[in-house]
mmCIF file with all atom_site columns, C-alpha atoms in Angstrom:
data_model
loop_
_atom_site.group_PDB
_atom_site.id
_atom_site.type_symbol
_atom_site.label_atom_id
_atom_site.label_alt_id
_atom_site.label_comp_id
_atom_site.label_asym_id
_atom_site.label_entity_id
_atom_site.label_seq_id
_atom_site.pdbx_PDB_ins_code
_atom_site.Cartn_x
_atom_site.Cartn_y
_atom_site.Cartn_z
_atom_site.occupancy
_atom_site.B_iso_or_equiv
_atom_site.pdbx_formal_charge
_atom_site.auth_seq_id
_atom_site.auth_comp_id
_atom_site.auth_asym_id
_atom_site.auth_atom_id
_atom_site.pdbx_PDB_model_num
ATOM 1   C CA . MET A 1 1   ? 5.923   11.211  -0.172  1.00 0.00 ? 110 MET A CA 1
ATOM 2   C CA . ASN A 1 2   ? 3.023   12.311  -2.583  1.00 0.00 ? 111 ASN A CA 1
ATOM 3   C CA . PHE A 1 3   ? 5.251   13.327  -5.054  1.00 0.00 ? 112 PHE A CA 1
ATOM 4   C CA . LEU A 1 4   ? 7.282   10.583  -5.732  1.00 0.00 ? 113 LEU A CA 1
ATOM 5   C CA . TYR A 1 5   ? 4.639   8.402   -5.451  1.00 0.00 ? 114 TYR A CA 1
ATOM 6   C CA . GLN A 1 6   ? 2.804   9.943   -8.427  1.00 0.00 ? 115 GLN A CA 1
ATOM 7   C CA . ALA A 1 7   ? 6.285   10.080  -10.435 1.00 0.00 ? 116 ALA A CA 1
ATOM 8   C CA . SER A 1 8   ? 6.176   6.506   -9.408  1.00 0.00 ? 117 SER A CA 1
ATOM 9   C CA . VAL A 1 9   ? 2.791   5.640   -10.960 1.00 0.00 ? 118 VAL A CA 1
ATOM 10  C CA . LEU A 1 10  ? 3.897   7.398   -13.947 1.00 0.00 ? 119 LEU A CA 1
ATOM 11  C CA . MET A 1 11  ? 7.291   5.760   -14.583 1.00 0.00 ? 120 MET A CA 1
ATOM 12  C CA . SER A 1 12  ? 6.097   2.234   -13.607 1.00 0.00 ? 121 SER A CA 1
ATOM 13  C CA . ASP A 1 13  ? 4.975   1.319   -17.344 1.00 0.00 ? 122 ASP A CA 1
ATOM 14  C CA . THR A 1 14  ? 7.705   2.890   -18.729 1.00 0.00 ? 123 THR A CA 1
ATOM 15  C CA . CYS A 1 15  ? 10.850  2.591   -16.766 1.00 0.00 ? 124 CYS A CA 1
ATOM 16  C CA . PRO A 1 16  ? 9.744   0.490   -13.611 1.00 0.00 ? 125 PRO A CA 1
ATOM 17  C CA . GLN A 1 17  ? 14.039  0.318   -12.526 1.00 0.00 ? 126 GLN A CA 1
ATOM 18  C CA . LEU A 1 18  ? 13.006  4.642   -12.094 1.00 0.00 ? 127 LEU A CA 1
ATOM 19  C CA . SER A 1 19  ? 9.956   3.716   -10.586 1.00 0.00 ? 128 SER A CA 1
ATOM 20  C CA . ALA A 1 20  ? 11.658  1.425   -8.029  1.00 0.00 ? 129 ALA A CA 1
ATOM 21  C CA . THR A 1 21  ? 13.390  4.142   -7.217  1.00 0.00 ? 130 THR A CA 1
ATOM 22  C CA . TYR A 1 22  ? 11.277  7.005   -6.462  1.00 0.00 ? 131 TYR A CA 1
ATOM 23  C CA . GLY A 1 23  ? 9.003   3.997   -3.890  1.00 0.00 ? 132 GLY A CA 1
ATOM 24  C CA . LYS A 1 24  ? 11.989  3.264   -2.283  1.00 0.00 ? 133 LYS A CA 1
ATOM 25  C CA . LEU A 1 25  ? 12.387  6.943   -1.324  1.00 0.00 ? 134 LEU A CA 1
ATOM 26  C CA . ALA A 1 26  ? 9.568   7.852   -0.594  1.00 0.00 ? 135 ALA A CA 1
ATOM 27  C CA . LYS A 1 27  ? 9.057   4.492   1.533   1.00 0.00 ? 136 LYS A CA 1
ATOM 28  C CA . ALA A 1 28  ? 12.778  6.389   3.585   1.00 0.00 ? 137 ALA A CA 1
ATOM 29  C CA . ILE A 1 29  ? 11.459  9.411   3.597   1.00 0.00 ? 138 ILE A CA 1
ATOM 30  C CA . GLY A 1 30  ? 8.302   8.446   5.425   1.00 0.00 ? 139 GLY A CA 1
ATOM 31  C CA . LYS A 1 31  ? 10.779  6.755   7.655   1.00 0.00 ? 140 LYS A CA 1
ATOM 32  C CA . LYS A 1 32  ? 12.957  9.503   8.761   1.00 0.00 ? 141 LYS A CA 1
ATOM 33  C CA . ALA A 1 33  ? 9.911   11.437  8.900   1.00 0.00 ? 142 ALA A CA 1
ATOM 34  C CA . VAL A 1 34  ? 8.195   8.777   11.061  1.00 0.00 ? 143 VAL A CA 1
ATOM 35  C CA . LEU A 1 35  ? 4.496   9.565   8.895   1.00 0.00 ? 144 LEU A CA 1
ATOM 36  C CA . ARG A 1 36  ? 3.021   6.283   7.920   1.00 0.00 ? 145 ARG A CA 1
ATOM 37  C CA . MET A 1 37  ? 1.748   6.027   4.299   1.00 0.00 ? 146 MET A CA 1
ATOM 38  C CA . GLU A 1 38  ? -1.996  4.803   3.813   1.00 0.00 ? 147 GLU A CA 1
ATOM 39  C CA . PRO A 1 39  ? -2.249  0.950   3.455   1.00 0.00 ? 148 PRO A CA 1
ATOM 40  C CA . ALA A 1 40  ? -4.163  0.822   -0.080  1.00 0.00 ? 149 ALA A CA 1
ATOM 41  C CA . ILE A 1 41  ? -0.820  3.073   -0.940  1.00 0.00 ? 150 ILE A CA 1
ATOM 42  C CA . LYS A 1 42  ? 1.375   0.882   0.559   1.00 0.00 ? 151 LYS A CA 1
ATOM 43  C CA . ARG A 1 43  ? -0.051  -2.591  -1.000  1.00 0.00 ? 152 ARG A CA 1
ATOM 44  C CA . THR A 1 44  ? 0.468   -1.183  -4.138  1.00 0.00 ? 153 THR A CA 1
ATOM 45  C CA . LEU A 1 45  ? 4.593   -0.535  -3.897  1.00 0.00 ? 154 LEU A CA 1
ATOM 46  C CA . CYS A 1 46  ? 6.465   -3.970  -3.659  1.00 0.00 ? 155 CYS A CA 1
ATOM 47  C CA . VAL A 1 47  ? 8.501   -4.532  -0.022  1.00 0.00 ? 156 VAL A CA 1
ATOM 48  C CA . ARG A 1 48  ? 11.489  -5.851  -1.234  1.00 0.00 ? 157 ARG A CA 1
ATOM 49  C CA . CYS A 1 49  ? 12.405  -3.382  -4.567  1.00 0.00 ? 158 CYS A CA 1
ATOM 50  C CA . GLY A 1 50  ? 9.435   -0.768  -4.815  1.00 0.00 ? 159 GLY A CA 1
ATOM 51  C CA . VAL A 1 51  ? 8.376   -0.512  -7.755  1.00 0.00 ? 160 VAL A CA 1
ATOM 52  C CA . LEU A 1 52  ? 4.339   0.151   -8.750  1.00 0.00 ? 161 LEU A CA 1
ATOM 53  C CA . LEU A 1 53  ? 2.552   -3.324  -8.702  1.00 0.00 ? 162 LEU A CA 1
ATOM 54  C CA . ASN A 1 54  ? 0.812   -2.820  -11.764 1.00 0.00 ? 163 ASN A CA 1
ATOM 55  C CA . PRO A 1 55  ? -1.192  -6.076  -13.278 1.00 0.00 ? 164 PRO A CA 1
ATOM 56  C CA . ALA A 1 56  ? 0.360   -7.493  -16.740 1.00 0.00 ? 165 ALA A CA 1
ATOM 57  C CA . THR A 1 57  ? 3.307   -5.031  -16.949 1.00 0.00 ? 166 THR A CA 1
ATOM 58  C CA . THR A 1 58  ? 5.625   -5.414  -13.339 1.00 0.00 ? 167 THR A CA 1
ATOM 59  C CA . ALA A 1 59  ? 3.124   -7.834  -11.310 1.00 0.00 ? 168 ALA A CA 1
ATOM 60  C CA . ASP A 1 60  ? 1.689   -11.160 -11.847 1.00 0.00 ? 169 ASP A CA 1
ATOM 61  C CA . ILE A 1 61  ? -1.329  -11.494 -10.079 1.00 0.00 ? 170 ILE A CA 1
ATOM 62  C CA . HIS A 1 62  ? -3.199  -15.026 -8.819  1.00 0.00 ? 171 HIS A CA 1
ATOM 63  C CA . ASP A 1 63  ? -6.457  -15.410 -7.313  1.00 0.00 ? 172 ASP A CA 1
ATOM 64  C CA . PHE A 1 64  ? -6.564  -18.368 -4.593  1.00 0.00 ? 173 PHE A CA 1
ATOM 65  C CA . ARG A 1 65  ? -9.780  -20.026 -3.691  1.00 0.00 ? 174 ARG A CA 1
ATOM 66  C CA . HIS A 1 66  ? -9.962  -23.360 -1.457  1.00 0.00 ? 175 HIS A CA 1
ATOM 67  C CA . LYS A 1 67  ? -12.443 -24.174 0.808   1.00 0.00 ? 176 LYS A CA 1
ATOM 68  C CA . GLN A 1 68  ? -11.551 -22.420 3.888   1.00 0.00 ? 177 GLN A CA 1
ATOM 69  C CA . LEU A 1 69  ? -9.241  -20.377 2.852   1.00 0.00 ? 178 LEU A CA 1
ATOM 70  C CA . CYS A 1 70  ? -8.734  -17.331 0.080   1.00 0.00 ? 179 CYS A CA 1
ATOM 71  C CA . TYR A 1 71  ? -6.182  -14.924 -0.622  1.00 0.00 ? 180 TYR A CA 1
ATOM 72  C CA . VAL A 1 72  ? -4.474  -13.213 -3.891  1.00 0.00 ? 181 VAL A CA 1
ATOM 73  C CA . GLN A 1 73  ? -0.998  -13.740 -4.771  1.00 0.00 ? 182 GLN A CA 1
ATOM 74  C CA . VAL A 1 74  ? 0.664   -10.899 -5.995  1.00 0.00 ? 183 VAL A CA 1
ATOM 75  C CA . ASN A 1 75  ? 4.140   -11.236 -7.886  1.00 0.00 ? 184 ASN A CA 1
ATOM 76  C CA . CYS A 1 76  ? 6.750   -8.251  -8.445  1.00 0.00 ? 185 CYS A CA 1
ATOM 77  C CA . LYS A 1 77  ? 8.369   -8.860  -12.151 1.00 0.00 ? 186 LYS A CA 1
ATOM 78  C CA . LEU A 1 78  ? 11.436  -6.601  -11.250 1.00 0.00 ? 187 LEU A CA 1
ATOM 79  C CA . CYS A 1 79  ? 12.575  -8.841  -7.802  1.00 0.00 ? 188 CYS A CA 1
ATOM 80  C CA . GLY A 1 80  ? 10.789  -11.844 -7.722  1.00 0.00 ? 189 GLY A CA 1
ATOM 81  C CA . TYR A 1 81  ? 8.900   -11.108 -4.348  1.00 0.00 ? 190 TYR A CA 1
ATOM 82  C CA . SER A 1 82  ? 5.577   -12.630 -3.810  1.00 0.00 ? 191 SER A CA 1
ATOM 83  C CA . LYS A 1 83  ? 3.329   -11.191 -1.429  1.00 0.00 ? 192 LYS A CA 1
ATOM 84  C CA . ARG A 1 84  ? -0.250  -12.563 -0.235  1.00 0.00 ? 193 ARG A CA 1
ATOM 85  C CA . PHE A 1 85  ? -2.897  -10.777 0.400   1.00 0.00 ? 194 PHE A CA 1
ATOM 86  C CA . TYR A 1 86  ? -5.528  -12.861 2.841   1.00 0.00 ? 195 TYR A CA 1
ATOM 87  C CA . ASN A 1 87  ? -9.202  -12.202 2.319   1.00 0.00 ? 196 ASN A CA 1
ATOM 88  C CA . SER A 1 88  ? -11.639 -13.294 5.394   1.00 0.00 ? 197 SER A CA 1
ATOM 89  C CA . LYS A 1 89  ? -15.137 -11.491 5.132   1.00 0.00 ? 198 LYS A CA 1
ATOM 90  C CA . ASN A 1 90  ? -14.884 -10.685 8.857   1.00 0.00 ? 199 ASN A CA 1
ATOM 91  C CA . HIS A 1 91  ? -10.848 -8.985  8.340   1.00 0.00 ? 200 HIS A CA 1
ATOM 92  C CA . GLN A 1 92  ? -10.926 -5.199  9.232   1.00 0.00 ? 201 GLN A CA 1
ATOM 93  C CA . LEU A 1 93  ? -7.858  -2.791  9.014   1.00 0.00 ? 202 LEU A CA 1
ATOM 94  C CA . TRP A 1 94  ? -7.248  -1.480  12.076  1.00 0.00 ? 203 TRP A CA 1
ATOM 95  C CA . LEU A 1 95  ? -7.698  2.343   10.957  1.00 0.00 ? 204 LEU A CA 1
ATOM 96  C CA . ASP A 1 96  ? -11.045 1.783   10.088  1.00 0.00 ? 205 ASP A CA 1
ATOM 97  C CA . ASN A 1 97  ? -11.713 0.631   13.861  1.00 0.00 ? 206 ASN A CA 1
ATOM 98  C CA . PRO A 1 98  ? -13.407 2.975   16.035  1.00 0.00 ? 207 PRO A CA 1
ATOM 99  C CA . SER A 1 99  ? -11.073 1.717   18.866  1.00 0.00 ? 208 SER A CA 1
ATOM 100 C CA . SER A 1 100 ? -7.890  3.228   16.925  1.00 0.00 ? 209 SER A CA 1
ATOM 101 C CA . ILE A 1 101 ? -9.134  6.828   17.222  1.00 0.00 ? 210 ILE A CA 1
ATOM 102 C CA . ILE A 1 102 ? -7.773  8.005   20.529  1.00 0.00 ? 211 ILE A CA 1
ATOM 103 C CA . GLU A 1 103 ? -8.910  11.545  20.482  1.00 0.00 ? 212 GLU A CA 1
ATOM 104 C CA . ARG A 1 104 ? -10.949 13.262  18.297  1.00 0.00 ? 213 ARG A CA 1
ATOM 105 C CA . ILE A 1 105 ? -10.017 17.260  17.970  1.00 0.00 ? 214 ILE A CA 1
ATOM 106 C CA . GLU A 1 106 ? -12.053 19.428  15.567  1.00 0.00 ? 215 GLU A CA 1
ATOM 107 C CA . PHE A 1 107 ? -11.189 23.669  15.104  1.00 0.00 ? 216 PHE A CA 1
ATOM 108 C CA . GLN A 1 108 ? -13.401 25.857  14.711  1.00 0.00 ? 217 GLN A CA 1
ATOM 109 C CA . ALA A 1 109 ? -12.443 28.908  12.936  1.00 0.00 ? 218 ALA A CA 1
ATOM 110 C CA . PRO A 1 110 ? -11.428 32.506  14.030  1.00 0.00 ? 219 PRO A CA 1
ATOM 111 C CA . SER A 1 111 ? -14.965 35.078  14.458  1.00 0.00 ? 220 SER A CA 1
ATOM 112 C CA . ASN A 1 112 ? -14.300 38.059  13.846  1.00 0.00 ? 221 ASN A CA 1
ATOM 113 C CA . SER A 1 113 ? -16.403 40.441  15.709  1.00 0.00 ? 222 SER A CA 1
#
């Protein structure tokens, strides 16, 4: 998955269709292997077509600020899909939450006697 994501990053400027193919393939392999992508990486790929969302080349980014509501809207130039990421001060990702950790296992190097 890491190699396909890196290939998608490299091809996003020159050939967005190939970048979309690599992004979709990385998502499909992650589903088949039952692996989860890091949220920061997942947000850089388009949900619909899989292209890497680079500002000004493959995506348009708009920042909206209102009284109570603040969000960033990302529009994919390849397929036209738009997604909103809300900004709230007290929002915390589930992975950053201490209650998301079920068990912690620490490994020790074998000692040579």
